[in-house]
Amino acid sequence: MKRLAIFALVSAWAQAASAEECSQNRPTDGATAYGGYVYEGAAKSWATPEGNARVWWVETGAHAAPTFSSRTDGVPDVVAIVGEVLEQAVAGYQKLGFEPALRDGDYPSCASNGGDGRYDVYLVAFKGADGVTANERCTTVGTAQRCPGFMLVDRNFKARGYDSQREGAETVVAHEYFHMVQNAYDVGMDRWWAEGTAQWAVKQLYPANGDLERFLPSFFAESGRPIDTPPAGVTSGFLYGAAIWPVFLHQHRGKETVTSVMAALGAGKGPVLAATDGVLVGAGTSLADEFAAFATWNAATGSRASSGGYADAAKYPMVNVEEFPDGETAELSGITAGFASRYYRLADPSPRTITLTTDDTRLGGVAVPLEDGKVALSKAVPLPASVQGEAIVVLAGRSSKKTDVRWALRASVPVVEPPPQATGGDDDGGCTFTERAPHGAAASAAFVGVALLSALVRRARAPRPSRRR
């Protein structure tokens, strides 16, 4: 594993901020240092020429950093790479439309701030983690709490299993700095959104970085869990795998959707799902409709990927799909809650009408055909729907309520209305016909009688960014 920190500690960005004016939490501060990471000996620092970052390290003691330098100025390579990546993150996230992280230049003289207003990052020897963001001197603005702070990152990423110091810095430093960006909006935002958007943000800066994809299996394996209810514990991969939600919002509604949700959180319109619904309603859709599209896109990944979903759908893991029984009177029932999803495969070659009985303010259903094993997203329709052959039925939550909602999925023989009889008169004696259910091969599914889900075919106006390979 390249990033043990994710499962050990990395979510420490959410550490409760100190209300004291004279914060003394840094490795240079001795026994009061955050997490017990105390520098021994004289600390050194390097200020980046761009003016935004200062990297700290020591050359003796438990936290001594590698001192090899290929540079003419003698700055250790591990130090310079961390500073370079931090500068790229500062510029890159602002270019995406996010507010910059809060600076610490206005601290009182009694507080430790690294001596200036640059973003400080300290190289330490982690035992299990590889990156942490610590908060200081938070202030309350409305209902939001905004905090400056500093970062701790591992002194030697290559020794932690990354292919190189640069790969580790791009994965960890850019991730931790995005937590500082989030803390400029509201340090209290939902952790699944905080970790998920940090993973998404790193991917925007470094498209070839594979850390986002590495955690997706943890999310896809628990699609039946409400998106805003991750498993207990700070080490849950579900938190980081939730990056697929901002990936969806970006690719389906435009990346400005993610920045707008962050701004709404900063304006006190949280929690995250409420803020997201407000942004989406303002754009002419809703969280309920977009989550249905999201759940359906998640059925079209891996070997089931076709066109119309995620740009990298074929590289993503697949959700678990259960079997729906054959037969004209087949039925399944269950209980769900919140914004969660379930998947069922149909394969009966005979035409059937599939109906969902539930509280439709809490849960909805979509049927989408499988054509040669691929999910045909453009042919998805809401339930009830007439289905023949292979298809997947997606059940998707429409409310964040966590009380149980019961559902029943039923099959029945489709009713085909006969064509109207000619009544005579001035119609030239011709006949009119109603559309009948098609009878195609069993390998594909036919859907009739219901309009297409507009959310599934809606696309962001901006073209998708190119992917570096």
mmCIF file of C-alpha atoms in Angstrom, residues 96-313:
data_model
loop_
_atom_site.group_PDB
_atom_site.id
_atom_site.type_symbol
_atom_site.label_atom_id
_atom_site.label_comp_id
_atom_site.label_asym_id
_atom_site.label_seq_id
_atom_site.Cartn_x
_atom_site.Cartn_y
_atom_site.Cartn_z
ATOM 1 C CA LEU A 96 -10.337 25.998 -10.071
ATOM 2 C CA GLY A 97 -12.287 28.761 -8.342
ATOM 3 C CA PHE A 98 -11.676 28.027 -4.654
ATOM 4 C CA GLU A 99 -10.799 30.587 -2.020
ATOM 5 C CA PRO A 100 -7.184 30.373 -0.804
ATOM 6 C CA ALA A 101 -6.416 28.911 2.600
ATOM 7 C CA LEU A 102 -6.286 31.389 5.473
ATOM 8 C CA ARG A 103 -2.825 32.694 6.307
ATOM 9 C CA ASP A 104 -1.199 33.014 9.709
ATOM 10 C CA GLY A 105 0.572 36.338 9.253
ATOM 11 C CA ASP A 106 -1.798 38.181 11.599
ATOM 12 C CA TYR A 107 -1.071 36.006 14.637
ATOM 13 C CA PRO A 108 -0.121 37.927 17.791
ATOM 14 C CA SER A 109 3.555 37.939 18.709
ATOM 15 C CA CYS A 110 2.962 35.365 21.450
ATOM 16 C CA ALA A 111 1.788 32.765 18.936
ATOM 17 C CA SER A 112 3.905 30.459 16.809
ATOM 18 C CA ASN A 113 3.356 31.063 13.091
ATOM 19 C CA GLY A 114 6.667 30.247 11.419
ATOM 20 C CA GLY A 115 7.694 33.896 11.387
ATOM 21 C CA ASP A 116 5.531 35.110 8.502
ATOM 22 C CA GLY A 117 2.254 34.597 6.657
ATOM 23 C CA ARG A 118 3.423 31.767 4.388
ATOM 24 C CA TYR A 119 1.803 28.356 4.557
ATOM 25 C CA ASP A 120 4.028 26.260 6.814
ATOM 26 C CA VAL A 121 4.641 22.561 6.284
ATOM 27 C CA TYR A 122 6.803 20.538 8.665
ATOM 28 C CA LEU A 123 8.597 17.312 7.694
ATOM 29 C CA VAL A 124 8.315 14.664 10.409
ATOM 30 C CA ALA A 125 8.717 10.920 10.870
ATOM 31 C CA PHE A 126 5.188 9.571 11.057
ATOM 32 C CA LYS A 127 4.528 6.242 12.698
ATOM 33 C CA GLY A 128 1.438 5.417 10.688
ATOM 34 C CA ALA A 129 0.213 8.499 8.887
ATOM 35 C CA ASP A 130 1.751 10.403 6.026
ATOM 36 C CA GLY A 131 -0.013 13.744 6.339
ATOM 37 C CA VAL A 132 -1.980 15.874 8.802
ATOM 38 C CA THR A 133 -3.499 19.353 8.774
ATOM 39 C CA ALA A 134 -3.740 21.065 12.167
ATOM 40 C CA ASN A 135 -6.008 24.032 12.867
ATOM 41 C CA GLU A 136 -5.252 27.114 14.949
ATOM 42 C CA ARG A 137 -7.038 30.257 16.128
ATOM 43 C CA CYS A 138 -10.409 29.543 14.541
ATOM 44 C CA THR A 139 -13.044 32.244 14.244
ATOM 45 C CA THR A 140 -16.799 31.862 13.887
ATOM 46 C CA VAL A 141 -18.480 33.620 10.970
ATOM 47 C CA GLY A 142 -22.223 33.062 11.101
ATOM 48 C CA THR A 143 -22.543 29.324 11.600
ATOM 49 C CA ALA A 144 -19.216 28.508 9.927
ATOM 50 C CA GLN A 145 -15.913 28.112 11.741
ATOM 51 C CA ARG A 146 -12.887 29.203 9.734
ATOM 52 C CA CYS A 147 -9.345 28.284 10.657
ATOM 53 C CA PRO A 148 -5.777 28.872 9.513
ATOM 54 C CA GLY A 149 -3.174 26.309 10.484
ATOM 55 C CA PHE A 150 -0.198 24.289 9.301
ATOM 56 C CA MET A 151 0.649 20.911 7.803
ATOM 57 C CA LEU A 152 2.762 17.975 8.894
ATOM 58 C CA VAL A 153 3.876 15.573 6.157
ATOM 59 C CA ASP A 154 6.234 12.653 6.111
ATOM 60 C CA ARG A 155 9.924 13.449 5.754
ATOM 61 C CA ASN A 156 10.561 10.779 3.104
ATOM 62 C CA PHE A 157 7.659 9.605 0.939
ATOM 63 C CA LYS A 158 9.712 7.154 -1.085
ATOM 64 C CA ALA A 159 10.572 5.300 2.105
ATOM 65 C CA ARG A 160 6.818 5.029 2.789
ATOM 66 C CA GLY A 161 6.133 3.068 -0.376
ATOM 67 C CA TYR A 162 5.529 5.788 -2.949
ATOM 68 C CA ASP A 163 7.353 5.445 -6.248
ATOM 69 C CA SER A 164 9.114 8.746 -5.672
ATOM 70 C CA GLN A 165 9.241 11.737 -3.352
ATOM 71 C CA ARG A 166 7.330 13.738 -5.947
ATOM 72 C CA GLU A 167 4.516 11.200 -6.259
ATOM 73 C CA GLY A 168 4.141 11.174 -2.492
ATOM 74 C CA ALA A 169 4.143 14.957 -2.284
ATOM 75 C CA GLU A 170 1.556 15.274 -5.054
ATOM 76 C CA THR A 171 -0.653 12.735 -3.270
ATOM 77 C CA VAL A 172 -0.283 13.997 0.297
ATOM 78 C CA VAL A 173 0.789 17.659 0.278
ATOM 79 C CA ALA A 174 -1.834 18.658 -2.295
ATOM 80 C CA HIS A 175 -4.465 16.693 -0.337
ATOM 81 C CA GLU A 176 -3.563 18.305 2.989
ATOM 82 C CA TYR A 177 -3.428 21.798 1.528
ATOM 83 C CA PHE A 178 -6.951 21.297 0.169
ATOM 84 C CA HIS A 179 -8.052 20.631 3.743
ATOM 85 C CA MET A 180 -6.617 24.054 4.589
ATOM 86 C CA VAL A 181 -8.660 25.477 1.706
ATOM 87 C CA GLN A 182 -11.774 23.773 3.097
ATOM 88 C CA ASN A 183 -11.030 25.217 6.520
ATOM 89 C CA ALA A 184 -11.245 28.701 5.013
ATOM 90 C CA TYR A 185 -14.926 27.897 4.331
ATOM 91 C CA ASP A 186 -15.933 25.806 7.358
ATOM 92 C CA VAL A 187 -13.832 23.383 9.364
ATOM 93 C CA GLY A 188 -16.987 21.530 10.407
ATOM 94 C CA MET A 189 -18.070 20.273 6.974
ATOM 95 C CA ASP A 190 -19.003 16.589 6.675
ATOM 96 C CA ARG A 191 -15.898 14.417 6.663
ATOM 97 C CA TRP A 192 -16.965 12.270 3.694
ATOM 98 C CA TRP A 193 -17.253 15.452 1.611
ATOM 99 C CA ALA A 194 -13.993 16.857 2.993
ATOM 100 C CA GLU A 195 -11.970 13.748 2.192
ATOM 101 C CA GLY A 196 -13.789 13.053 -1.067
ATOM 102 C CA THR A 197 -13.297 16.552 -2.457
ATOM 103 C CA ALA A 198 -9.650 16.561 -1.350
ATOM 104 C CA GLN A 199 -9.107 13.391 -3.395
ATOM 105 C CA TRP A 200 -10.991 14.934 -6.328
ATOM 106 C CA ALA A 201 -8.963 18.151 -6.076
ATOM 107 C CA VAL A 202 -5.644 16.291 -6.242
ATOM 108 C CA LYS A 203 -6.888 14.551 -9.388
ATOM 109 C CA GLN A 204 -7.582 17.953 -10.986
ATOM 110 C CA LEU A 205 -3.980 19.022 -10.414
ATOM 111 C CA TYR A 206 -2.387 15.690 -11.294
ATOM 112 C CA PRO A 207 -4.582 13.622 -13.653
ATOM 113 C CA ALA A 208 -2.069 10.752 -13.685
ATOM 114 C CA ASN A 209 -2.187 10.388 -9.903
ATOM 115 C CA GLY A 210 -3.980 7.152 -9.039
ATOM 116 C CA ASP A 211 -4.848 7.710 -5.386
ATOM 117 C CA LEU A 212 -8.487 8.573 -6.118
ATOM 118 C CA GLU A 213 -9.058 5.301 -7.954
ATOM 119 C CA ARG A 214 -7.304 3.306 -5.244
ATOM 120 C CA PHE A 215 -10.040 4.027 -2.711
ATOM 121 C CA LEU A 216 -13.083 3.679 -4.965
ATOM 122 C CA PRO A 217 -13.565 -0.048 -4.189
ATOM 123 C CA SER A 218 -14.315 0.836 -0.559
ATOM 124 C CA PHE A 219 -17.184 3.064 -1.684
ATOM 125 C CA PHE A 220 -18.571 0.884 -4.474
ATOM 126 C CA ALA A 221 -18.593 -2.134 -2.159
ATOM 127 C CA GLU A 222 -20.982 -0.294 0.178
ATOM 128 C CA SER A 223 -23.378 1.324 -2.265
ATOM 129 C CA GLY A 224 -26.253 0.362 0.034
ATOM 130 C CA ARG A 225 -24.882 2.662 2.736
ATOM 131 C CA PRO A 226 -26.140 6.282 2.751
ATOM 132 C CA ILE A 227 -23.452 8.469 1.234
ATOM 133 C CA ASP A 228 -23.395 10.761 4.268
ATOM 134 C CA THR A 229 -23.106 7.912 6.798
ATOM 135 C CA PRO A 230 -19.601 6.453 6.488
ATOM 136 C CA PRO A 231 -18.536 3.505 8.642
ATOM 137 C CA ALA A 232 -17.259 4.362 12.098
ATOM 138 C CA GLY A 233 -13.582 5.145 12.571
ATOM 139 C CA VAL A 234 -11.113 7.603 11.110
ATOM 140 C CA THR A 235 -9.520 4.962 8.906
ATOM 141 C CA SER A 236 -12.489 4.202 6.679
ATOM 142 C CA GLY A 237 -11.655 3.980 2.979
ATOM 143 C CA PHE A 238 -15.315 4.860 2.309
ATOM 144 C CA LEU A 239 -14.488 8.489 3.191
ATOM 145 C CA TYR A 240 -11.882 8.712 0.440
ATOM 146 C CA GLY A 241 -13.849 6.586 -2.005
ATOM 147 C CA ALA A 242 -16.658 9.141 -1.692
ATOM 148 C CA ALA A 243 -14.546 11.175 -4.132
ATOM 149 C CA ILE A 244 -16.707 9.581 -6.835
ATOM 150 C CA TRP A 245 -19.540 11.970 -5.857
ATOM 151 C CA PRO A 246 -17.620 15.190 -6.693
ATOM 152 C CA VAL A 247 -16.277 13.387 -9.781
ATOM 153 C CA PHE A 248 -19.899 12.863 -10.831
ATOM 154 C CA LEU A 249 -20.936 16.439 -10.016
ATOM 155 C CA HIS A 250 -17.977 17.751 -12.015
ATOM 156 C CA GLN A 251 -18.513 15.569 -15.076
ATOM 157 C CA HIS A 252 -22.316 15.743 -15.095
ATOM 158 C CA ARG A 253 -22.977 19.302 -13.922
ATOM 159 C CA GLY A 254 -19.639 21.086 -14.330
ATOM 160 C CA LYS A 255 -16.775 21.616 -11.879
ATOM 161 C CA GLU A 256 -18.324 24.908 -10.747
ATOM 162 C CA THR A 257 -20.930 22.776 -8.962
ATOM 163 C CA VAL A 258 -18.244 21.621 -6.522
ATOM 164 C CA THR A 259 -16.967 25.146 -5.894
ATOM 165 C CA SER A 260 -20.539 26.400 -5.464
ATOM 166 C CA VAL A 261 -21.297 23.760 -2.836
ATOM 167 C CA MET A 262 -18.133 24.755 -0.972
ATOM 168 C CA ALA A 263 -19.197 28.409 -1.081
ATOM 169 C CA ALA A 264 -22.645 27.463 0.222
ATOM 170 C CA LEU A 265 -21.024 25.672 3.159
ATOM 171 C CA GLY A 266 -18.973 28.768 3.895
ATOM 172 C CA ALA A 267 -22.199 30.774 3.888
ATOM 173 C CA GLY A 268 -23.694 28.512 6.545
ATOM 174 C CA LYS A 269 -26.043 26.590 4.250
ATOM 175 C CA GLY A 270 -24.866 23.171 5.367
ATOM 176 C CA PRO A 271 -24.805 20.325 6.005
ATOM 177 C CA VAL A 272 -23.342 19.168 2.721
ATOM 178 C CA LEU A 273 -26.398 17.490 1.210
ATOM 179 C CA ALA A 274 -28.624 20.478 1.982
ATOM 180 C CA ALA A 275 -26.045 22.827 0.465
ATOM 181 C CA THR A 276 -25.766 20.587 -2.595
ATOM 182 C CA ASP A 277 -29.524 20.504 -3.102
ATOM 183 C CA GLY A 278 -29.651 24.294 -2.922
ATOM 184 C CA VAL A 279 -26.977 24.613 -5.593
ATOM 185 C CA LEU A 280 -28.632 22.026 -7.851
ATOM 186 C CA VAL A 281 -32.124 23.491 -7.494
ATOM 187 C CA GLY A 282 -30.657 26.837 -8.496
ATOM 188 C CA ALA A 283 -29.313 25.126 -11.620
ATOM 189 C CA GLY A 284 -32.700 23.670 -12.559
ATOM 190 C CA THR A 285 -32.347 20.169 -11.122
ATOM 191 C CA SER A 286 -32.292 18.657 -7.620
ATOM 192 C CA LEU A 287 -30.218 16.451 -5.368
ATOM 193 C CA ALA A 288 -32.834 13.683 -5.646
ATOM 194 C CA ASP A 289 -32.686 13.651 -9.452
ATOM 195 C CA GLU A 290 -28.902 13.923 -9.591
ATOM 196 C CA PHE A 291 -28.431 11.124 -7.074
ATOM 197 C CA ALA A 292 -30.592 8.883 -9.273
ATOM 198 C CA ALA A 293 -28.315 9.690 -12.201
ATOM 199 C CA PHE A 294 -25.244 9.141 -9.993
ATOM 200 C CA ALA A 295 -26.476 5.729 -8.866
ATOM 201 C CA THR A 296 -27.183 4.764 -12.478
ATOM 202 C CA TRP A 297 -23.737 5.914 -13.638
ATOM 203 C CA ASN A 298 -22.291 3.718 -10.890
ATOM 204 C CA ALA A 299 -23.921 0.695 -12.549
ATOM 205 C CA ALA A 300 -22.018 1.494 -15.758
ATOM 206 C CA THR A 301 -18.403 0.940 -14.703
ATOM 207 C CA GLY A 302 -15.731 -1.706 -15.166
ATOM 208 C CA SER A 303 -16.731 -4.344 -17.710
ATOM 209 C CA ARG A 304 -20.259 -2.875 -17.820
ATOM 210 C CA ALA A 305 -19.021 0.573 -18.935
ATOM 211 C CA SER A 306 -20.193 1.967 -22.244
ATOM 212 C CA SER A 307 -20.702 5.553 -23.383
ATOM 213 C CA GLY A 308 -22.409 8.371 -21.554
ATOM 214 C CA GLY A 309 -21.097 7.927 -18.008
ATOM 215 C CA TYR A 310 -17.785 8.628 -16.296
ATOM 216 C CA ALA A 311 -14.872 9.513 -18.535
ATOM 217 C CA ASP A 312 -12.810 6.747 -16.897
ATOM 218 C CA ALA A 313 -15.721 4.404 -16.137
#
